[in-house]
Short mmCIF file of C-alpha atoms in Angstrom, two decimals:
data_model
loop_
_atom_site.label_atom_id
_atom_site.label_comp_id
_atom_site.label_asym_id
_atom_site.label_seq_id
_atom_site.Cartn_x
_atom_site.Cartn_y
_atom_site.Cartn_z
CA MET G 1 -64.50 11.93 -28.03
CA THR G 2 -64.75 12.99 -23.98
CA THR G 3 -61.52 12.67 -22.24
CA ASN G 4 -62.62 12.64 -18.34
CA LEU G 5 -60.42 14.12 -17.41
CA HIS G 6 -62.43 16.98 -15.19
CA ALA G 7 -62.23 14.54 -12.00
CA PRO G 8 -58.34 14.03 -11.99
CA LEU G 9 -57.98 17.18 -12.68
CA ALA G 10 -59.89 18.92 -10.37
CA ARG G 11 -57.97 17.09 -8.00
CA TYR G 12 -54.66 18.54 -8.87
CA ALA G 13 -55.98 21.60 -8.92
CA ALA G 14 -57.13 21.44 -5.13
CA ARG G 15 -53.15 20.56 -4.68
CA LEU G 16 -51.60 23.56 -6.58
CA HIS G 17 -54.30 25.85 -5.23
CA ALA G 18 -53.89 25.32 -1.73
CA THR G 19 -50.58 26.27 -2.05
CA ALA G 20 -51.38 29.99 -2.31
CA GLY G 21 -54.33 30.04 -0.58
CA ASP G 22 -57.00 32.55 0.39
CA ARG G 23 -53.98 35.33 -1.86
CA HIS G 24 -54.84 37.01 -4.87
CA HIS G 25 -53.93 34.48 -7.74
CA VAL G 26 -54.60 32.90 -10.90
CA ALA G 27 -52.99 29.64 -11.43
CA SER G 28 -52.95 26.31 -14.70
CA PRO G 29 -53.58 22.90 -13.02
CA LEU G 30 -54.36 21.86 -17.11
CA GLY G 31 -50.82 22.84 -17.49
CA ALA G 32 -49.24 22.11 -15.27
CA TRP G 33 -51.23 18.40 -15.58
CA LEU G 34 -50.08 18.28 -18.63
CA LEU G 35 -46.55 18.51 -18.28
CA LEU G 36 -46.81 15.08 -16.29
CA ALA G 37 -49.53 13.26 -18.28
CA LEU G 38 -46.16 13.45 -20.95
CA CYS G 39 -43.92 12.13 -18.28
CA ALA G 40 -45.99 9.55 -17.59
CA SER G 41 -45.43 7.67 -20.76
CA ALA G 42 -42.31 7.17 -19.86
CA ALA G 43 -43.46 5.50 -16.53
CA PRO G 44 -43.47 1.47 -16.44
CA GLU G 45 -47.24 0.24 -16.33
CA GLY G 46 -48.25 -2.07 -14.78
CA ASP G 47 -52.44 -3.21 -13.68
CA ALA G 48 -53.24 0.33 -12.14
CA ALA G 49 -55.85 0.61 -15.01
CA GLY G 50 -57.61 -2.16 -15.03
CA PRO G 51 -59.91 -3.84 -17.54
CA ASP G 52 -61.10 -0.61 -18.44
CA GLY G 53 -57.92 1.16 -18.07
CA ASN G 54 -60.02 4.42 -16.00
CA ALA G 55 -58.66 3.73 -12.36
CA GLY G 56 -58.88 7.50 -10.77
CA LEU G 57 -60.79 8.64 -13.28
CA ASP G 58 -63.95 9.21 -10.22
CA GLY G 59 -61.64 11.72 -8.75
CA HIS G 60 -63.36 9.37 -5.39
CA ALA G 61 -60.43 9.61 -2.06
CA GLY G 62 -60.61 6.12 -2.91
CA PHE G 63 -58.59 6.65 -5.50
CA ASP G 64 -56.12 3.59 -5.83
CA GLY G 65 -54.83 4.32 -9.36
CA HIS G 66 -51.23 3.61 -8.33
CA ALA G 67 -51.76 -0.23 -7.56
CA GLY G 68 -49.73 -2.19 -9.43
CA LEU G 69 -47.04 -0.20 -9.67
CA ASP G 70 -43.38 0.54 -8.61
CA GLY G 71 -43.26 3.78 -6.31
CA ASP G 72 -42.01 6.70 -8.49
CA ALA G 73 -44.95 5.58 -11.10
CA ALA G 74 -47.01 5.06 -7.52
CA ALA G 75 -46.33 8.18 -7.29
CA LEU G 76 -46.69 10.04 -9.95
CA ALA G 77 -50.64 8.53 -10.47
CA ASP G 78 -51.15 9.70 -7.42
CA ALA G 79 -50.09 12.67 -8.57
CA LEU G 80 -52.01 12.43 -11.88
CA GLY G 81 -55.11 11.61 -10.50
CA THR G 82 -55.46 8.48 -12.93
CA ALA G 83 -52.84 5.61 -14.29
CA PRO G 84 -49.24 7.14 -16.39
CA ALA G 85 -51.11 5.53 -19.38
CA ARG G 86 -54.70 6.40 -18.98
CA ALA G 87 -52.87 9.41 -18.29
CA ALA G 88 -51.05 9.92 -21.69
CA ARG G 89 -53.37 8.67 -23.84
CA ILE G 90 -55.84 11.94 -22.53
CA ALA G 91 -52.58 14.46 -23.37
CA ALA G 92 -52.18 13.00 -25.86
CA ASP G 93 -56.72 13.84 -27.36
CA LEU G 94 -55.93 17.21 -25.66
CA LEU G 95 -52.47 18.21 -27.79
CA ASP G 96 -53.51 16.41 -31.19
CA ALA G 97 -56.99 17.65 -31.44
CA PRO G 98 -56.88 21.14 -29.87
CA HIS G 99 -59.33 23.64 -28.86
CA PRO G 100 -60.38 26.38 -31.23
CA LEU G 101 -59.78 29.71 -28.31
CA VAL G 102 -57.26 27.37 -25.66
CA PRO G 103 -54.35 26.67 -28.42
CA SER G 104 -51.82 24.66 -26.46
CA ALA G 105 -48.69 23.69 -26.64
CA THR G 106 -45.92 20.80 -25.47
CA ALA G 107 -42.36 20.04 -26.37
CA VAL G 108 -39.40 18.39 -24.90
CA TRP G 109 -35.84 19.41 -24.91
CA HIS G 110 -32.44 17.40 -24.73
CA ARG G 111 -28.85 18.47 -23.77
CA PRO G 112 -27.42 17.71 -27.19
CA GLY G 113 -24.91 14.30 -25.95
CA ALA G 114 -27.35 13.84 -22.81
CA GLY G 115 -29.28 11.91 -25.06
CA SER G 116 -30.38 7.37 -24.85
CA ALA G 117 -31.90 4.85 -26.20
CA GLY G 118 -34.92 4.61 -23.80
CA LEU G 119 -34.90 8.67 -23.84
CA ASP G 120 -35.49 7.41 -28.13
CA ALA G 121 -38.01 5.92 -27.35
CA TRP G 122 -39.37 8.00 -24.78
CA ARG G 123 -39.66 10.95 -27.55
CA ALA G 124 -41.30 8.82 -29.98
CA ALA G 125 -43.82 8.19 -27.90
CA LEU G 126 -45.59 11.18 -27.19
CA PRO G 127 -48.66 13.01 -29.11
CA ARG G 128 -47.67 14.29 -32.70
CA ALA G 129 -47.69 17.73 -31.84
CA THR G 130 -45.96 18.44 -29.15
CA GLY G 131 -41.98 19.44 -30.47
CA THR G 132 -39.32 17.91 -29.46
CA GLY G 133 -35.06 18.85 -30.11
CA PRO G 134 -32.24 20.14 -28.42
CA LEU G 135 -31.98 22.25 -25.71
CA PRO G 136 -32.16 25.86 -27.26
CA ASP G 137 -30.56 28.67 -24.89
CA GLN G 138 -32.42 31.42 -22.21
CA ALA G 139 -34.09 33.56 -25.22
CA GLY G 140 -34.81 30.81 -27.54
CA LEU G 141 -37.08 29.39 -24.15
CA ASP G 142 -38.41 33.09 -23.81
CA ALA G 143 -39.37 33.43 -27.19
CA TRP G 144 -41.29 30.21 -26.93
CA ALA G 145 -42.78 31.48 -24.36
CA ARG G 146 -44.32 34.86 -25.40
CA GLU G 147 -44.95 33.16 -28.37
CA HIS G 148 -47.30 30.53 -27.02
CA SER G 149 -48.41 32.72 -24.48
CA LEU G 150 -50.58 34.88 -27.10
CA GLY G 151 -47.27 37.70 -26.00
CA LEU G 152 -49.19 37.42 -21.85
CA ILE G 153 -45.70 35.77 -20.69
CA GLU G 154 -42.30 37.96 -21.38
CA ARG G 155 -40.40 35.18 -20.31
CA PHE G 156 -40.12 31.30 -19.50
CA PRO G 157 -40.42 30.75 -15.58
CA LEU G 158 -36.63 29.68 -15.18
CA ALA G 159 -33.81 29.83 -15.86
CA LEU G 160 -31.58 27.32 -18.03
CA ASP G 161 -28.02 26.63 -15.92
CA PRO G 162 -25.43 24.58 -17.67
CA ARG G 163 -26.75 21.83 -15.27
CA VAL G 164 -30.09 21.29 -17.38
CA ALA G 165 -29.92 18.71 -19.57
CA LEU G 166 -33.70 17.64 -20.15
CA ALA G 167 -36.42 20.66 -20.20
CA LEU G 168 -40.14 20.27 -20.90
CA ALA G 169 -42.23 22.54 -20.88
CA SER G 170 -46.08 23.50 -22.35
CA ALA G 171 -48.71 26.87 -22.98
CA VAL G 172 -53.01 27.37 -22.72
CA ALA G 173 -53.87 29.88 -22.97
CA THR G 174 -56.98 32.43 -24.86
CA ARG G 175 -57.76 34.90 -25.93
CA ILE G 176 -61.73 35.92 -26.40
CA SER G 177 -64.59 38.53 -26.65
CA TRP G 178 -68.24 37.77 -24.16
CA ALA G 179 -70.45 37.31 -26.86
CA ALA G 180 -72.44 39.51 -24.95
CA PRO G 181 -70.10 42.27 -23.22
CA PHE G 182 -70.90 43.07 -19.18
CA ASP G 183 -73.05 46.66 -18.86
CA LEU G 184 -71.85 48.74 -16.03
CA ALA G 185 -73.31 49.24 -12.17
CA PRO G 186 -71.78 50.98 -9.59
CA ALA G 187 -68.58 49.82 -6.72
CA GLY G 188 -72.19 50.00 -4.39
CA ALA G 189 -73.82 47.56 -6.71
CA LEU G 190 -71.56 45.25 -4.61
CA GLY G 191 -73.61 45.52 -1.76
CA PRO G 192 -72.83 47.43 1.77
CA ASP G 193 -71.01 44.50 2.66
CA SER G 194 -68.46 44.81 0.74
CA PRO G 195 -64.92 45.38 0.79
CA TRP G 196 -64.49 46.41 -2.66
CA ALA G 197 -67.11 49.23 -3.53
CA GLY G 198 -65.23 51.67 -0.72
CA ARG G 199 -62.54 50.98 -3.33
CA LEU G 200 -64.06 50.03 -7.10
CA THR G 201 -66.00 52.92 -8.97
CA ARG G 202 -67.58 50.86 -11.64
CA VAL G 203 -67.89 46.77 -11.30
CA LEU G 204 -69.79 44.48 -14.08
CA ARG G 205 -73.77 44.53 -14.40
CA THR G 206 -74.82 41.40 -17.20
CA PRO G 207 -76.58 42.23 -19.79
CA ALA G 208 -80.30 41.57 -20.31
CA HIS G 209 -79.90 38.56 -22.12
CA GLY G 210 -76.82 36.35 -22.82
CA HIS G 211 -75.62 35.50 -19.44
CA ARG G 212 -76.25 33.18 -16.81
CA ALA G 213 -76.23 33.69 -13.29
CA TRP G 214 -78.24 31.61 -10.60
CA ILE G 215 -77.98 29.82 -6.82
CA ALA G 216 -77.12 26.75 -6.35
CA ALA G 217 -76.67 24.41 -3.66
CA THR G 218 -72.98 22.50 -3.02
CA PRO G 219 -71.57 20.05 -0.58
CA GLU G 220 -68.46 21.50 -0.52
CA ALA G 221 -69.76 25.77 0.11
CA GLY G 222 -73.58 25.46 0.87
CA ASP G 223 -75.35 27.67 -1.38
CA VAL G 224 -73.42 30.43 -4.08
CA ALA G 225 -73.62 32.52 -6.46
CA VAL G 226 -73.00 31.45 -9.73
CA HIS G 227 -73.00 33.55 -12.91
CA VAL G 228 -71.36 32.49 -16.72
CA ALA G 229 -70.02 34.25 -19.60
CA THR G 230 -70.03 33.29 -22.46
CA ALA G 231 -67.87 33.96 -25.28
CA GLN G 232 -68.32 34.41 -28.80
CA PRO G 233 -68.76 30.97 -30.93
CA ALA G 234 -65.64 30.21 -33.20
CA VAL G 235 -65.86 30.16 -36.17
CA ASN G 236 -63.29 28.97 -39.52
CA GLY G 237 -60.46 30.56 -40.02
CA GLY G 238 -61.53 33.15 -37.49
CA HIS G 239 -61.19 32.56 -34.14
CA GLU G 240 -59.31 34.75 -30.94
CA ALA G 241 -57.81 32.65 -29.50
CA GLY G 242 -54.68 32.43 -32.66
CA GLY G 243 -54.60 28.60 -32.23
CA ALA G 244 -54.76 27.18 -36.45
CA ASP G 245 -57.63 26.63 -37.54
CA THR G 246 -59.17 22.55 -37.50
CA GLY G 247 -62.35 23.59 -40.05
CA THR G 248 -66.41 23.10 -38.96
CA ASP G 249 -67.19 19.38 -39.92
CA GLY G 250 -67.03 16.78 -37.40
CA SER G 251 -63.47 15.33 -37.38
CA GLY G 252 -62.47 17.90 -34.48
CA GLY G 253 -63.50 21.51 -37.02
CA ALA G 254 -64.43 25.07 -34.56
CA ALA G 255 -68.62 24.36 -34.97
CA GLY G 256 -69.83 24.07 -31.42
CA ALA G 257 -65.98 25.51 -28.98
CA GLY G 258 -66.11 27.35 -27.45
CA LEU G 259 -65.32 28.58 -24.02
CA SER G 260 -67.77 29.51 -20.73
CA VAL G 261 -65.94 31.41 -17.71
CA VAL G 262 -67.25 30.24 -13.78
CA SER G 263 -67.16 33.16 -11.54
CA VAL G 264 -68.61 31.94 -7.90
CA ALA G 265 -69.55 33.23 -4.82
CA ALA G 266 -70.00 31.29 -1.47
CA ALA G 267 -70.46 33.07 2.19
CA PRO G 268 -68.10 34.88 3.73
CA GLY G 269 -65.22 32.60 6.15
CA VAL G 270 -66.25 29.33 4.05
CA ALA G 271 -62.79 28.57 2.21
CA PRO G 272 -60.75 28.91 -1.27
CA ALA G 273 -60.11 25.81 -1.32
CA ASP G 274 -64.35 25.30 -0.44
CA VAL G 275 -65.30 27.43 -3.13
CA LEU G 276 -62.80 26.92 -5.89
CA ALA G 277 -64.36 22.74 -5.38
CA ALA G 278 -67.53 24.33 -5.82
CA ALA G 279 -66.48 25.57 -8.67
CA TYR G 280 -64.56 22.72 -10.28
CA ARG G 281 -68.04 21.58 -9.97
CA ILE G 282 -70.23 23.36 -10.94
CA ALA G 283 -68.02 24.07 -13.45
CA ALA G 284 -68.37 20.55 -14.95
CA ASP G 285 -72.06 21.10 -16.20
CA VAL G 286 -71.68 24.56 -17.03
CA ASP G 287 -73.72 23.95 -20.56
CA ALA G 288 -76.64 21.78 -19.19
CA ASP G 289 -80.31 22.53 -19.64
CA GLU G 290 -80.95 22.99 -15.62
CA PRO G 291 -76.89 23.03 -13.85
CA ALA G 292 -77.36 20.67 -10.81
CA GLY G 293 -78.14 21.97 -7.63
CA ARG G 294 -79.76 25.25 -9.20
CA ARG G 295 -81.88 26.90 -6.30
CA SER G 296 -85.72 27.92 -6.59
CA LEU G 297 -86.00 31.35 -5.27
CA PHE G 298 -88.89 30.88 -4.59
CA ASP G 299 -87.53 28.27 -1.38
CA LEU G 300 -85.36 31.22 -0.06
CA PRO G 301 -85.60 34.25 1.97
CA LEU G 302 -86.67 37.64 0.75
CA GLY G 303 -83.71 40.19 2.25
CA GLU G 304 -80.08 40.79 1.83
CA THR G 305 -77.72 38.50 2.36
CA PRO G 306 -74.09 39.30 1.64
CA LEU G 307 -73.73 37.22 -1.38
CA TRP G 308 -77.28 38.79 -3.75
CA THR G 309 -80.07 40.38 -2.31
CA LEU G 310 -84.48 39.21 -2.84
CA ARG G 311 -87.18 40.70 -3.46
CA GLU G 312 -89.80 39.95 -4.93
CA GLU G 313 -92.41 41.96 -6.97
CA ALA G 314 -95.46 42.36 -8.93
CA VAL G 315 -95.36 41.24 -12.82
CA ARG G 316 -97.52 40.63 -16.09
CA THR G 317 -96.11 36.36 -16.64
CA PHE G 318 -97.20 33.43 -19.32
CA ALA G 319 -95.30 31.47 -16.66
CA PRO G 320 -97.02 28.32 -16.12
CA ASP G 321 -97.80 29.47 -12.78
CA ARG G 322 -97.85 33.07 -12.40
CA ARG G 323 -94.36 33.04 -10.56
CA GLU G 324 -91.05 33.71 -12.97
CA GLN G 325 -87.59 34.08 -11.33
CA ARG G 326 -85.04 36.83 -12.05
CA HIS G 327 -81.30 36.44 -12.14
CA THR G 328 -79.03 39.60 -12.82
CA ALA G 329 -75.18 39.88 -11.11
CA ALA G 330 -72.49 42.52 -10.40
CA LEU G 331 -68.49 41.34 -10.37
CA PRO G 332 -65.61 43.50 -10.58
CA CYS G 333 -63.47 43.29 -12.88
CA TRP G 334 -59.50 42.03 -11.84
CA SER G 335 -56.09 40.38 -13.40
CA ALA G 336 -54.15 38.10 -12.07
CA ARG G 337 -50.00 37.62 -12.75
CA ASP G 338 -47.89 35.03 -10.83
CA GLU G 339 -45.98 32.03 -10.95
CA HIS G 340 -46.26 28.67 -9.45
CA GLU G 341 -43.35 26.73 -7.73
CA LEU G 342 -45.44 23.47 -8.62
CA THR G 343 -41.59 21.07 -7.90
CA GLY G 344 -43.55 18.86 -5.05
CA LEU G 345 -47.35 18.92 -7.32
CA GLY G 346 -46.01 15.57 -8.24
CA PHE G 347 -42.48 16.33 -10.64
CA THR G 348 -40.29 15.28 -8.54
CA ALA G 349 -42.23 11.42 -9.00
CA ALA G 350 -41.63 12.53 -12.69
CA GLY G 351 -38.04 13.50 -12.51
CA ARG G 352 -37.88 9.86 -11.08
CA VAL G 353 -39.18 8.62 -13.99
CA LEU G 354 -37.17 9.98 -16.26
CA ALA G 355 -34.22 9.66 -14.54
CA PRO G 356 -32.99 6.07 -15.92
CA LEU G 357 -32.83 7.86 -19.52
CA VAL G 358 -31.06 10.53 -18.93
CA GLY G 359 -29.88 10.64 -16.15
CA ALA G 360 -31.27 13.25 -13.91
CA GLY G 361 -31.71 13.19 -10.47
CA ASP G 362 -32.60 16.97 -9.80
CA VAL G 363 -35.73 18.97 -10.63
CA ARG G 364 -37.09 22.33 -11.06
CA ALA G 365 -40.96 22.74 -12.67
CA ARG G 366 -42.21 26.41 -11.76
CA GLN G 367 -45.52 28.16 -13.87
CA ALA G 368 -46.12 31.40 -14.89
CA VAL G 369 -49.80 32.30 -15.49
CA ALA G 370 -51.15 36.25 -16.63
CA ALA G 371 -54.92 36.67 -16.67
CA ARG G 372 -57.45 39.09 -16.99
CA TYR G 373 -61.35 39.39 -16.55
CA ASP G 374 -62.74 42.41 -18.41
CA ARG G 375 -65.86 44.28 -19.58
CA TYR G 376 -65.05 42.54 -22.85
CA GLY G 377 -63.35 39.47 -22.67
CA PHE G 378 -61.44 37.16 -20.72
CA ALA G 379 -58.04 36.78 -21.61
CA ALA G 380 -55.08 33.98 -20.14
CA ALA G 381 -51.83 32.52 -20.16
CA ALA G 382 -49.91 29.50 -18.80
CA VAL G 383 -46.49 28.19 -19.25
CA THR G 384 -45.05 25.43 -17.60
CA GLY G 385 -41.22 24.52 -17.62
CA MET G 386 -39.54 21.26 -15.87
CA PHE G 387 -36.12 21.05 -16.73
CA ALA G 388 -33.98 17.72 -15.18
CA ARG G 389 -30.31 18.65 -14.32
CA VAL G 390 -27.55 16.34 -13.91
CA SER G 391 -23.96 16.98 -12.13
CA LEU G 392 -21.93 19.19 -13.51
CA PRO G 393 -19.07 17.17 -15.44
CA PRO G 394 -15.87 17.25 -14.44
CA LEU G 395 -13.95 19.98 -15.18
CA GLY G 396 -11.49 19.54 -18.24
CA VAL G 397 -9.72 21.84 -21.54
CA ALA G 398 -12.23 23.90 -24.40
CA ARG G 399 -10.18 25.02 -27.24
CA VAL G 400 -12.87 27.05 -29.56
CA ALA G 401 -11.67 28.24 -32.67
CA GLU G 402 -12.76 31.87 -34.17
CA LEU G 403 -12.91 31.36 -37.79
CA ARG G 404 -11.75 35.54 -39.44
CA PHE G 405 -12.15 35.64 -43.56
CA GLY G 406 -10.15 38.21 -43.74
CA HIS G 407 -9.54 38.35 -47.59
CA PRO G 408 -10.65 37.15 -50.52
CA TYR G 409 -12.42 33.34 -50.46
CA ALA G 410 -14.88 31.20 -51.96
CA VAL G 411 -18.51 30.98 -51.91
CA VAL G 412 -21.10 27.99 -53.39
CA ALA G 413 -24.77 27.42 -53.26
CA VAL G 414 -25.80 24.22 -52.80
CA ALA G 415 -28.92 23.20 -53.07
CA THR G 416 -29.73 20.07 -50.60
CA ASP G 417 -32.62 17.96 -51.54
CA ARG G 418 -34.00 15.33 -49.00
CA ARG G 419 -37.09 14.37 -49.81
CA GLY G 420 -39.42 11.27 -48.89
CA GLY G 421 -36.88 10.74 -46.90
CA GLY G 422 -33.78 10.02 -49.31
CA THR G 423 -31.84 11.71 -51.83
CA GLY G 424 -33.85 13.40 -54.45
CA PRO G 425 -31.93 14.67 -57.98
CA TRP G 426 -31.10 18.29 -56.56
CA HIS G 427 -28.78 17.03 -53.85
CA GLY G 428 -25.26 18.84 -53.76
CA VAL G 429 -25.85 20.81 -56.73
CA PRO G 430 -23.80 23.78 -57.33
CA VAL G 431 -26.55 26.99 -58.00
CA PHE G 432 -24.15 29.67 -57.79
CA SER G 433 -20.48 30.08 -56.94
CA GLY G 434 -18.44 32.76 -56.52
CA TRP G 435 -15.45 34.54 -55.59
CA VAL G 436 -15.26 37.68 -52.59
CA ALA G 437 -12.39 40.28 -52.99
CA GLU G 438 -14.21 43.60 -52.74
CA PRO G 439 -16.33 43.44 -49.12
CA ASP G 440 -19.22 46.17 -48.88
CA ASP G 441 -19.40 47.36 -44.93
CA VAL G 442 -23.03 46.26 -43.53
CA ALA G 443 -25.89 48.42 -44.78
CA ALA G 444 -27.96 50.20 -42.94
CA ALA G 445 -30.73 49.16 -42.33
CA ASP G 446 -29.50 45.99 -41.49
CA LEU G 447 -27.68 47.54 -38.58
CA ALA G 448 -30.83 47.06 -36.14
CA ASP G 449 -31.72 43.40 -34.70
CA PRO G 450 -33.71 41.68 -36.33
CA PRO G 451 -37.14 41.60 -34.14
CA VAL G 452 -37.80 38.32 -32.05
CA ALA G 453 -39.64 35.45 -33.16
#
């Protein structure tokens, strides 16, 4: 099943990348969008989806997916680029059918005592794969971020405080090897006009086979240089991203799943927003036999530009018209580590949609992301967090008891058995018991702290 998410996600990506401008950065618009889509299932439904439920999926500037919705739900629909109910279904489709090369996770946690019947109903409607439970401490949030980012993100992007009543998180990650590793070339292969040629020693060059490159005409950025590197295919039980094995049958297994990284360069001076828009357009068509907008090299002038050198040479060829087109590409390794403030990118509206469930009106959202692109592969991860906060409760008095087992005491090991939703035959059965009258000191092997999960 196709989620038809590309246009709404490209629309959201334009807003997110605009906040970073032209500085070096990396982001996961998908990671942020997934959290907004989880919130969307709490929005009241209107007639925004129309009879076919597809409002807003064309991605045009005239998107009207908020028709028939109240103010908060309409603002959320505007950020999502589609009706909230539709966004919630798309998120469920993605999360409940995980991609073998792009492991993803979402979670919703609440502070005990901050729940309501509405909150319980919303959590019950979340995707099956979304984890729920009581709010962890900061160490627990950090551990969740490390586990679901393949270790690339060390800390959760938000700091917990006593006002947090509800926390949402998403993680998207990948770690792949190229099906065909790059060759190497001197940095001068980037061209005489490249500001990087003098700073670098070696760069990447496409191998003889296994990569794709072409020149494309785009409405956003004019003629652009395009390169595509593809991951080694996912295999049953042995894919590289580290997600759960989903098998190889036709119901969503690893066979046929892949990941391609598309690099797009435009002429110097073209705005980053326009180049990113062109890259999203090209990425939507990346596995087509004949990509849209591909230029014939025989329609371009010979010579040098900042984007390519085009020359002509005599070759022996079996091409029907005796004219061959060959493309190579040179590009640098790169890495990035970043954080993005997301509160103003739809999350304020999402917080207002959730406010009736937990009484929280103050929202913060932030994303931590890291990526590396090199000769042998690509690794990237993003953890996005959202906190809904309430006012601090009034001052009161708490009594704290520290219990001490400092003299002989009793111990009973008892089985519990609530399998099948009822009480099983083992429930409440004492298995061992004892009287502790001679304690031991802590063993030397236990002095080290346990590894972080």
